[in-house]
Amino acid sequence: MHHQWLLLAACFWVIFMFMVASKFITLTFKDPDAYSARQEFLFLTAMPDAGRSLGEKRFPEELKPTGKMASGSRLVQPLVYVQRLELIRNVCGEEALRNLSHTAVSRFVLDRIFVCDKHKILFCQTPKVGNTQWKKVLIVLNGAFPSIEEIPENVVHDHEKNGLPRLSSFSDAEIQKRLKTYFKFFIVRDPFERLISAFKDKFVHNPRFEPWYRHEIAPGIIRKYRRNRTETRGIQFEDFVRYLGDPNHRWLDLQFGDHIIHWVTYVELCAPCEIKYSVIGHHETLEDDAPYILREAGIDHLVSYPTIPPGITVYNRTKVERYFLGVSKRDIRRLYARFEGDFRLFGYQKPDFLLN
């Protein structure tokens, strides 16, 4: 009888130990990412991104996977994109640059942001940086046309026909919801090269036949800023630079209305210190950035960015020097003083070869 009790007790002990071991194993496998979560905490703290949920992973460089992560989540951000966002955060925190880096999220800004609700994407328009192609991508995603090739050119910028709602068209609550939860991006390029592109496109070539730039805006700039009153030529680049660098330029901006979007700063267009963007693309590296943005937004299987002609995105210092050749150092310095926020926020080198 004594032996039977001992045997029974031994059986109960074995069962008890087995239950404890099972519980431990279960607890261990419930949190397979316990180690990586500790690693991620510092990474996420160093580079916050309000456009993503906390469940999305960010790994230190040595732990990054090389392909798609499990369960359909997006690719982990390569270091260059993390550094771009980190730079914006740091420059936004510089009190000395506050007037050049911060702006209110006004109706003007909300009008620049296009919405794709179907795929939860916000795109801030920065003219003269390949925006037409990104609009085509969103038009297809919104279902207005089946493919980029089928979109008529005259429809892309016709907001009555292109099926691209602006963020300003929503209620305040809906705007905040989208700003907090959607994938958000925009594209930048060297600020001075962008101004050259705007000048050529609107005042020289004017390929979309927008006569108001030559017949209304150009004469207004010439009347105010041309030094040689006997000069009868059309608007020159130096007139344009003098207008943009004038600290009192806003009175003309009000007359020109929304046409100024082609040359105002990225800060004024997209409010990068107030809105936490998911990705900032650079025109100079668009061959890499465009596919990456599509993957990060989770739409690379639905649409492709149009083919980029070879060499079109490369920074052209010779062209910049040629355009600024007839502009005084004083006017160039005043221009830089206005656009310094854009240079600093997005990592473009100060153009000392023009300023000194």
Short mmCIF file of C-alpha atoms in Angstrom, two decimals:
data_model
loop_
_atom_site.label_atom_id
_atom_site.label_comp_id
_atom_site.label_asym_id
_atom_site.label_seq_id
_atom_site.Cartn_x
_atom_site.Cartn_y
_atom_site.Cartn_z
CA MET A 1 0.00 0.00 0.00
CA HIS A 2 2.84 2.38 0.89
CA HIS A 3 4.49 1.64 -2.47
CA GLN A 4 1.24 2.38 -4.30
CA TRP A 5 1.03 5.83 -2.67
CA LEU A 6 4.63 6.54 -3.61
CA LEU A 7 3.96 5.51 -7.21
CA LEU A 8 0.83 7.68 -7.36
CA ALA A 9 2.72 10.67 -5.96
CA ALA A 10 5.49 10.17 -8.50
CA CYS A 11 2.92 10.13 -11.33
CA PHE A 12 1.36 13.38 -10.08
CA TRP A 13 4.84 14.97 -9.89
CA VAL A 14 5.66 13.98 -13.46
CA ILE A 15 2.31 15.36 -14.69
CA PHE A 16 2.86 18.60 -12.76
CA MET A 17 6.36 19.08 -14.21
CA PHE A 18 5.09 18.38 -17.69
CA MET A 19 2.40 21.08 -17.29
CA VAL A 20 4.96 23.63 -16.08
CA ALA A 21 7.29 22.85 -18.98
CA SER A 22 4.44 23.13 -21.48
CA LYS A 23 3.42 26.50 -20.08
CA PHE A 24 7.00 27.77 -20.36
CA ILE A 25 7.27 26.59 -23.97
CA THR A 26 3.95 28.26 -24.83
CA LEU A 27 5.02 31.54 -23.28
CA THR A 28 8.33 31.41 -25.12
CA PHE A 29 6.75 30.87 -28.52
CA LYS A 30 4.10 33.53 -28.01
CA ASP A 31 6.79 36.23 -28.31
CA PRO A 32 9.32 35.06 -30.90
CA ASP A 33 10.35 38.67 -31.53
CA ALA A 34 11.22 39.48 -27.92
CA TYR A 35 14.87 40.05 -28.76
CA SER A 36 14.22 41.97 -31.96
CA ALA A 37 11.59 44.07 -30.21
CA ARG A 38 14.21 45.26 -27.75
CA GLN A 39 16.53 46.06 -30.63
CA GLU A 40 13.76 47.87 -32.51
CA PHE A 41 12.82 50.13 -29.62
CA LEU A 42 15.94 52.29 -29.97
CA PHE A 43 15.60 52.33 -33.75
CA LEU A 44 11.96 53.39 -33.69
CA THR A 45 12.66 56.03 -31.06
CA ALA A 46 15.46 57.49 -33.14
CA MET A 47 13.33 57.61 -36.30
CA PRO A 48 9.61 58.00 -35.57
CA ASP A 49 7.17 57.79 -38.45
CA ALA A 50 3.62 58.82 -37.72
CA GLY A 51 2.50 57.40 -41.04
CA ARG A 52 3.01 53.82 -39.85
CA SER A 53 1.54 51.66 -37.16
CA LEU A 54 3.73 50.64 -34.25
CA GLY A 55 3.43 47.03 -35.36
CA GLU A 56 5.58 47.60 -38.42
CA LYS A 57 9.16 46.54 -37.92
CA ARG A 58 12.36 48.53 -38.22
CA PHE A 59 15.64 46.70 -37.86
CA PRO A 60 19.21 47.78 -37.23
CA GLU A 61 21.28 47.61 -40.40
CA GLU A 62 22.86 44.25 -39.58
CA LEU A 63 19.48 42.63 -38.88
CA LYS A 64 17.60 43.85 -41.96
CA PRO A 65 16.02 41.13 -44.09
CA THR A 66 16.76 41.24 -47.79
CA GLY A 67 13.27 40.68 -49.20
CA LYS A 68 9.62 40.99 -48.38
CA MET A 69 8.82 40.37 -44.75
CA ALA A 70 6.32 37.76 -43.65
CA SER A 71 2.55 38.36 -43.66
CA GLY A 72 2.68 40.94 -46.45
CA SER A 73 4.28 43.80 -44.50
CA ARG A 74 6.34 46.39 -46.36
CA LEU A 75 10.05 46.34 -46.99
CA VAL A 76 12.22 47.65 -44.22
CA GLN A 77 13.53 51.11 -45.03
CA PRO A 78 17.11 51.20 -46.35
CA LEU A 79 19.38 53.52 -44.42
CA VAL A 80 19.29 56.39 -46.94
CA TYR A 81 15.54 56.89 -46.48
CA VAL A 82 15.83 56.74 -42.71
CA GLN A 83 18.61 59.34 -42.83
CA ARG A 84 16.49 61.68 -44.94
CA LEU A 85 13.69 61.63 -42.37
CA GLU A 86 16.17 61.97 -39.53
CA LEU A 87 17.68 65.04 -41.20
CA ILE A 88 14.25 66.65 -41.53
CA ARG A 89 13.53 66.01 -37.86
CA ASN A 90 16.84 67.55 -36.81
CA VAL A 91 16.56 70.64 -39.01
CA CYS A 92 12.95 71.16 -37.93
CA GLY A 93 14.28 71.36 -34.38
CA GLU A 94 16.74 74.17 -35.15
CA GLU A 95 15.25 77.33 -33.68
CA ALA A 96 17.40 79.58 -35.86
CA LEU A 97 15.81 78.12 -39.02
CA ARG A 98 12.24 78.02 -37.72
CA ASN A 99 10.94 80.74 -40.03
CA LEU A 100 12.35 78.86 -43.04
CA SER A 101 11.34 75.32 -42.04
CA HIS A 102 7.90 75.63 -40.44
CA THR A 103 4.57 76.62 -41.90
CA ALA A 104 0.92 76.16 -40.96
CA VAL A 105 -0.98 73.22 -42.45
CA SER A 106 -3.22 75.68 -44.26
CA ARG A 107 -5.74 75.30 -47.05
CA PHE A 108 -2.89 76.11 -49.46
CA VAL A 109 -0.94 73.04 -48.19
CA LEU A 110 -4.00 70.76 -48.12
CA ASP A 111 -4.74 71.74 -51.73
CA ARG A 112 -1.33 70.37 -52.72
CA ILE A 113 -1.96 66.89 -51.27
CA PHE A 114 -3.72 64.33 -53.46
CA VAL A 115 -5.58 61.39 -51.94
CA CYS A 116 -5.87 57.73 -52.89
CA ASP A 117 -8.31 56.30 -50.34
CA LYS A 118 -8.37 52.86 -51.92
CA HIS A 119 -4.69 52.29 -51.05
CA LYS A 120 -4.39 54.84 -48.22
CA ILE A 121 -1.84 57.10 -49.91
CA LEU A 122 -1.24 60.86 -49.72
CA PHE A 123 1.00 62.54 -52.29
CA CYS A 124 2.13 66.15 -51.87
CA GLN A 125 2.61 67.90 -55.18
CA THR A 126 5.96 69.66 -55.67
CA PRO A 127 5.85 71.05 -59.24
CA LYS A 128 8.88 70.75 -61.54
CA VAL A 129 10.01 67.53 -59.85
CA GLY A 130 8.34 64.92 -62.06
CA ASN A 131 4.91 65.31 -60.48
CA THR A 132 3.00 64.61 -63.69
CA GLN A 133 4.17 61.00 -63.60
CA TRP A 134 3.17 60.51 -59.96
CA LYS A 135 -0.24 61.96 -60.72
CA LYS A 136 -0.60 59.35 -63.46
CA VAL A 137 0.25 56.62 -60.96
CA LEU A 138 -2.46 57.82 -58.57
CA ILE A 139 -5.01 58.27 -61.36
CA VAL A 140 -4.60 54.59 -62.25
CA LEU A 141 -4.76 53.53 -58.59
CA ASN A 142 -7.98 55.49 -58.11
CA GLY A 143 -9.50 53.62 -61.03
CA ALA A 144 -10.09 56.55 -63.38
CA PHE A 145 -8.04 54.84 -66.14
CA PRO A 146 -6.86 51.22 -66.46
CA SER A 147 -3.23 52.08 -67.27
CA ILE A 148 -0.83 55.02 -67.37
CA GLU A 149 -0.49 54.74 -71.15
CA GLU A 150 -4.24 55.34 -71.60
CA ILE A 151 -4.35 58.65 -69.68
CA PRO A 152 -4.67 61.63 -72.08
CA GLU A 153 -2.12 64.33 -71.29
CA ASN A 154 -4.82 67.01 -71.08
CA VAL A 155 -6.57 65.04 -68.32
CA VAL A 156 -3.61 64.71 -65.92
CA HIS A 157 -3.82 68.29 -64.65
CA ASP A 158 -7.58 68.69 -65.12
CA HIS A 159 -8.89 68.14 -61.63
CA GLU A 160 -12.46 67.92 -62.85
CA LYS A 161 -11.60 64.82 -64.87
CA ASN A 162 -8.56 63.09 -63.37
CA GLY A 163 -10.29 61.58 -60.35
CA LEU A 164 -7.72 62.89 -57.86
CA PRO A 165 -9.38 64.35 -54.75
CA ARG A 166 -7.42 66.91 -52.76
CA LEU A 167 -7.05 66.53 -49.02
CA SER A 168 -8.70 69.93 -48.59
CA SER A 169 -11.99 68.48 -49.88
CA PHE A 170 -12.49 66.44 -46.69
CA SER A 171 -13.79 67.44 -43.27
CA ASP A 172 -11.31 68.38 -40.53
CA ALA A 173 -11.79 65.01 -38.82
CA GLU A 174 -11.27 63.11 -42.08
CA ILE A 175 -8.18 65.18 -42.88
CA GLN A 176 -6.62 64.36 -39.51
CA LYS A 177 -7.48 60.68 -39.86
CA ARG A 178 -5.72 60.47 -43.22
CA LEU A 179 -2.70 62.47 -42.09
CA LYS A 180 -2.22 60.13 -39.14
CA THR A 181 -2.77 56.79 -40.85
CA TYR A 182 -2.00 57.02 -44.58
CA PHE A 183 1.31 56.47 -46.38
CA LYS A 184 2.61 59.96 -47.20
CA PHE A 185 5.36 61.02 -49.59
CA PHE A 186 6.68 63.74 -51.87
CA ILE A 187 9.66 64.32 -54.15
CA VAL A 188 12.33 67.05 -54.03
CA ARG A 189 15.24 68.16 -56.21
CA ASP A 190 18.02 70.73 -55.92
CA PRO A 191 16.08 73.95 -55.14
CA PHE A 192 17.91 76.19 -57.61
CA GLU A 193 17.69 73.67 -60.43
CA ARG A 194 13.96 73.40 -59.76
CA LEU A 195 13.62 77.19 -60.15
CA ILE A 196 15.42 77.03 -63.49
CA SER A 197 13.02 74.30 -64.61
CA ALA A 198 10.02 76.41 -63.51
CA PHE A 199 11.33 79.46 -65.37
CA LYS A 200 11.93 77.50 -68.59
CA ASP A 201 8.60 75.67 -68.42
CA LYS A 202 6.38 78.65 -67.67
CA PHE A 203 8.12 81.65 -69.25
CA VAL A 204 10.23 80.24 -72.11
CA HIS A 205 8.75 77.08 -73.60
CA ASN A 206 5.28 76.94 -71.99
CA PRO A 207 4.46 73.53 -73.53
CA ARG A 208 0.95 73.33 -72.06
CA PHE A 209 0.02 76.71 -73.54
CA GLU A 210 -0.70 78.64 -70.37
CA PRO A 211 -0.59 82.19 -71.73
CA TRP A 212 -1.20 83.89 -68.39
CA TYR A 213 2.42 83.24 -67.35
CA ARG A 214 3.79 85.35 -70.21
CA HIS A 215 0.98 87.87 -70.51
CA GLU A 216 0.06 88.50 -66.87
CA ILE A 217 2.69 87.18 -64.46
CA ALA A 218 5.83 88.06 -66.45
CA PRO A 219 4.82 91.72 -67.00
CA GLY A 220 4.06 92.05 -63.28
CA ILE A 221 7.55 90.80 -62.38
CA ILE A 222 9.21 93.02 -65.01
CA ARG A 223 7.42 96.18 -63.84
CA LYS A 224 8.53 95.61 -60.27
CA TYR A 225 12.00 94.12 -60.63
CA ARG A 226 13.62 95.09 -63.94
CA ARG A 227 16.51 97.47 -63.31
CA ASN A 228 16.99 98.64 -66.86
CA ARG A 229 13.67 100.27 -67.71
CA THR A 230 14.65 100.71 -71.37
CA GLU A 231 15.08 96.95 -71.81
CA THR A 232 12.23 95.63 -73.95
CA ARG A 233 12.97 91.92 -73.93
CA GLY A 234 10.59 89.51 -72.27
CA ILE A 235 11.19 88.30 -68.73
CA GLN A 236 14.78 87.29 -67.99
CA PHE A 237 16.00 84.83 -65.36
CA GLU A 238 17.58 87.66 -63.36
CA ASP A 239 14.16 89.36 -63.11
CA PHE A 240 12.70 86.11 -61.83
CA VAL A 241 15.48 85.67 -59.24
CA ARG A 242 15.08 89.27 -58.04
CA TYR A 243 11.35 88.68 -57.51
CA LEU A 244 11.83 85.41 -55.63
CA GLY A 245 14.58 86.80 -53.40
CA ASP A 246 12.66 89.93 -52.42
CA PRO A 247 11.56 89.67 -48.76
CA ASN A 248 8.41 91.56 -49.84
CA HIS A 249 7.51 89.18 -52.66
CA ARG A 250 4.21 88.16 -51.07
CA TRP A 251 2.20 91.09 -52.36
CA LEU A 252 2.85 89.85 -55.91
CA ASP A 253 2.23 86.23 -54.86
CA LEU A 254 -1.29 87.21 -53.81
CA GLN A 255 -1.93 88.66 -57.27
CA PHE A 256 -0.58 85.54 -58.98
CA GLY A 257 -2.69 83.12 -56.91
CA ASP A 258 -2.04 79.37 -57.07
CA HIS A 259 0.29 79.77 -60.05
CA ILE A 260 3.08 80.40 -57.55
CA ILE A 261 3.13 76.68 -56.66
CA HIS A 262 5.74 76.22 -59.39
CA TRP A 263 8.35 78.24 -57.50
CA VAL A 264 7.46 78.54 -53.81
CA THR A 265 9.50 76.48 -51.33
CA TYR A 266 8.90 72.84 -50.47
CA VAL A 267 8.20 74.03 -46.94
CA GLU A 268 5.35 76.22 -48.16
CA LEU A 269 3.97 73.44 -50.35
CA CYS A 270 4.13 70.39 -48.09
CA ALA A 271 4.83 71.49 -44.48
CA PRO A 272 7.44 68.76 -43.80
CA CYS A 273 7.99 69.85 -40.19
CA GLU A 274 4.28 69.66 -39.39
CA ILE A 275 3.33 66.53 -41.38
CA LYS A 276 5.27 63.34 -40.67
CA TYR A 277 5.92 61.94 -44.13
CA SER A 278 6.68 58.26 -44.66
CA VAL A 279 9.21 58.69 -47.48
CA ILE A 280 10.96 61.63 -49.14
CA GLY A 281 12.10 60.87 -52.67
CA HIS A 282 14.87 62.75 -54.48
CA HIS A 283 14.65 63.56 -58.18
CA GLU A 284 18.39 62.91 -58.54
CA THR A 285 17.94 59.27 -57.40
CA LEU A 286 14.47 58.70 -58.84
CA GLU A 287 15.53 55.49 -60.59
CA ASP A 288 15.89 53.93 -57.13
CA ASP A 289 13.38 56.01 -55.22
CA ALA A 290 10.34 55.49 -57.47
CA PRO A 291 10.33 51.65 -57.24
CA TYR A 292 11.06 51.89 -53.52
CA ILE A 293 8.10 54.22 -52.91
CA LEU A 294 5.79 51.89 -54.82
CA ARG A 295 6.98 48.93 -52.71
CA GLU A 296 6.68 50.84 -49.44
CA ALA A 297 3.16 51.93 -50.35
CA GLY A 298 2.30 48.31 -51.16
CA ILE A 299 1.28 49.05 -54.76
CA ASP A 300 4.27 47.83 -56.79
CA HIS A 301 2.23 44.84 -58.00
CA LEU A 302 -0.49 47.16 -59.32
CA VAL A 303 1.34 49.91 -61.19
CA SER A 304 4.82 50.89 -62.35
CA TYR A 305 6.42 54.32 -62.49
CA PRO A 306 6.78 55.44 -66.14
CA THR A 307 10.14 54.87 -67.79
CA ILE A 308 12.69 57.53 -66.84
CA PRO A 309 14.74 58.82 -69.82
CA PRO A 310 18.49 58.29 -69.25
CA GLY A 311 20.27 61.22 -67.62
CA ILE A 312 17.17 63.37 -67.13
CA THR A 313 17.37 63.31 -63.32
CA VAL A 314 21.12 64.03 -63.03
CA TYR A 315 22.03 67.34 -61.38
CA ASN A 316 23.50 69.66 -64.01
CA ARG A 317 25.88 72.15 -62.38
CA THR A 318 26.93 73.58 -65.75
CA LYS A 319 23.33 74.53 -66.51
CA VAL A 320 22.92 76.12 -63.09
CA GLU A 321 26.09 78.18 -63.54
CA ARG A 322 24.97 79.30 -66.99
CA TYR A 323 21.57 80.53 -65.80
CA PHE A 324 22.98 82.39 -62.81
CA LEU A 325 25.85 83.92 -64.80
CA GLY A 326 24.09 87.25 -65.31
CA VAL A 327 22.63 87.46 -61.79
CA SER A 328 24.34 89.61 -59.17
CA LYS A 329 25.82 88.00 -56.06
CA ARG A 330 23.52 90.14 -53.93
CA ASP A 331 20.44 88.76 -55.67
CA ILE A 332 21.70 85.16 -55.50
CA ARG A 333 22.38 85.52 -51.77
CA ARG A 334 18.90 86.89 -51.20
CA LEU A 335 17.46 83.98 -53.18
CA TYR A 336 19.43 81.49 -51.10
CA ALA A 337 18.27 83.21 -47.91
CA ARG A 338 14.69 82.40 -48.90
CA PHE A 339 15.36 78.81 -49.98
CA GLU A 340 17.90 77.89 -47.29
CA GLY A 341 15.26 75.88 -45.46
CA ASP A 342 14.79 73.65 -48.52
CA PHE A 343 18.55 73.19 -48.95
CA ARG A 344 19.02 72.26 -45.30
CA LEU A 345 15.93 70.08 -44.78
CA PHE A 346 16.62 67.85 -47.75
CA GLY A 347 20.40 67.64 -47.63
CA TYR A 348 21.34 69.74 -50.67
CA GLN A 349 24.72 71.41 -50.57
CA LYS A 350 24.89 75.16 -50.19
CA PRO A 351 25.81 76.49 -53.68
CA ASP A 352 28.98 78.28 -52.65
CA PHE A 353 30.15 78.31 -56.28
CA LEU A 354 27.33 80.81 -56.91
CA LEU A 355 27.40 82.73 -53.64
CA ASN A 356 31.11 83.55 -53.24
#
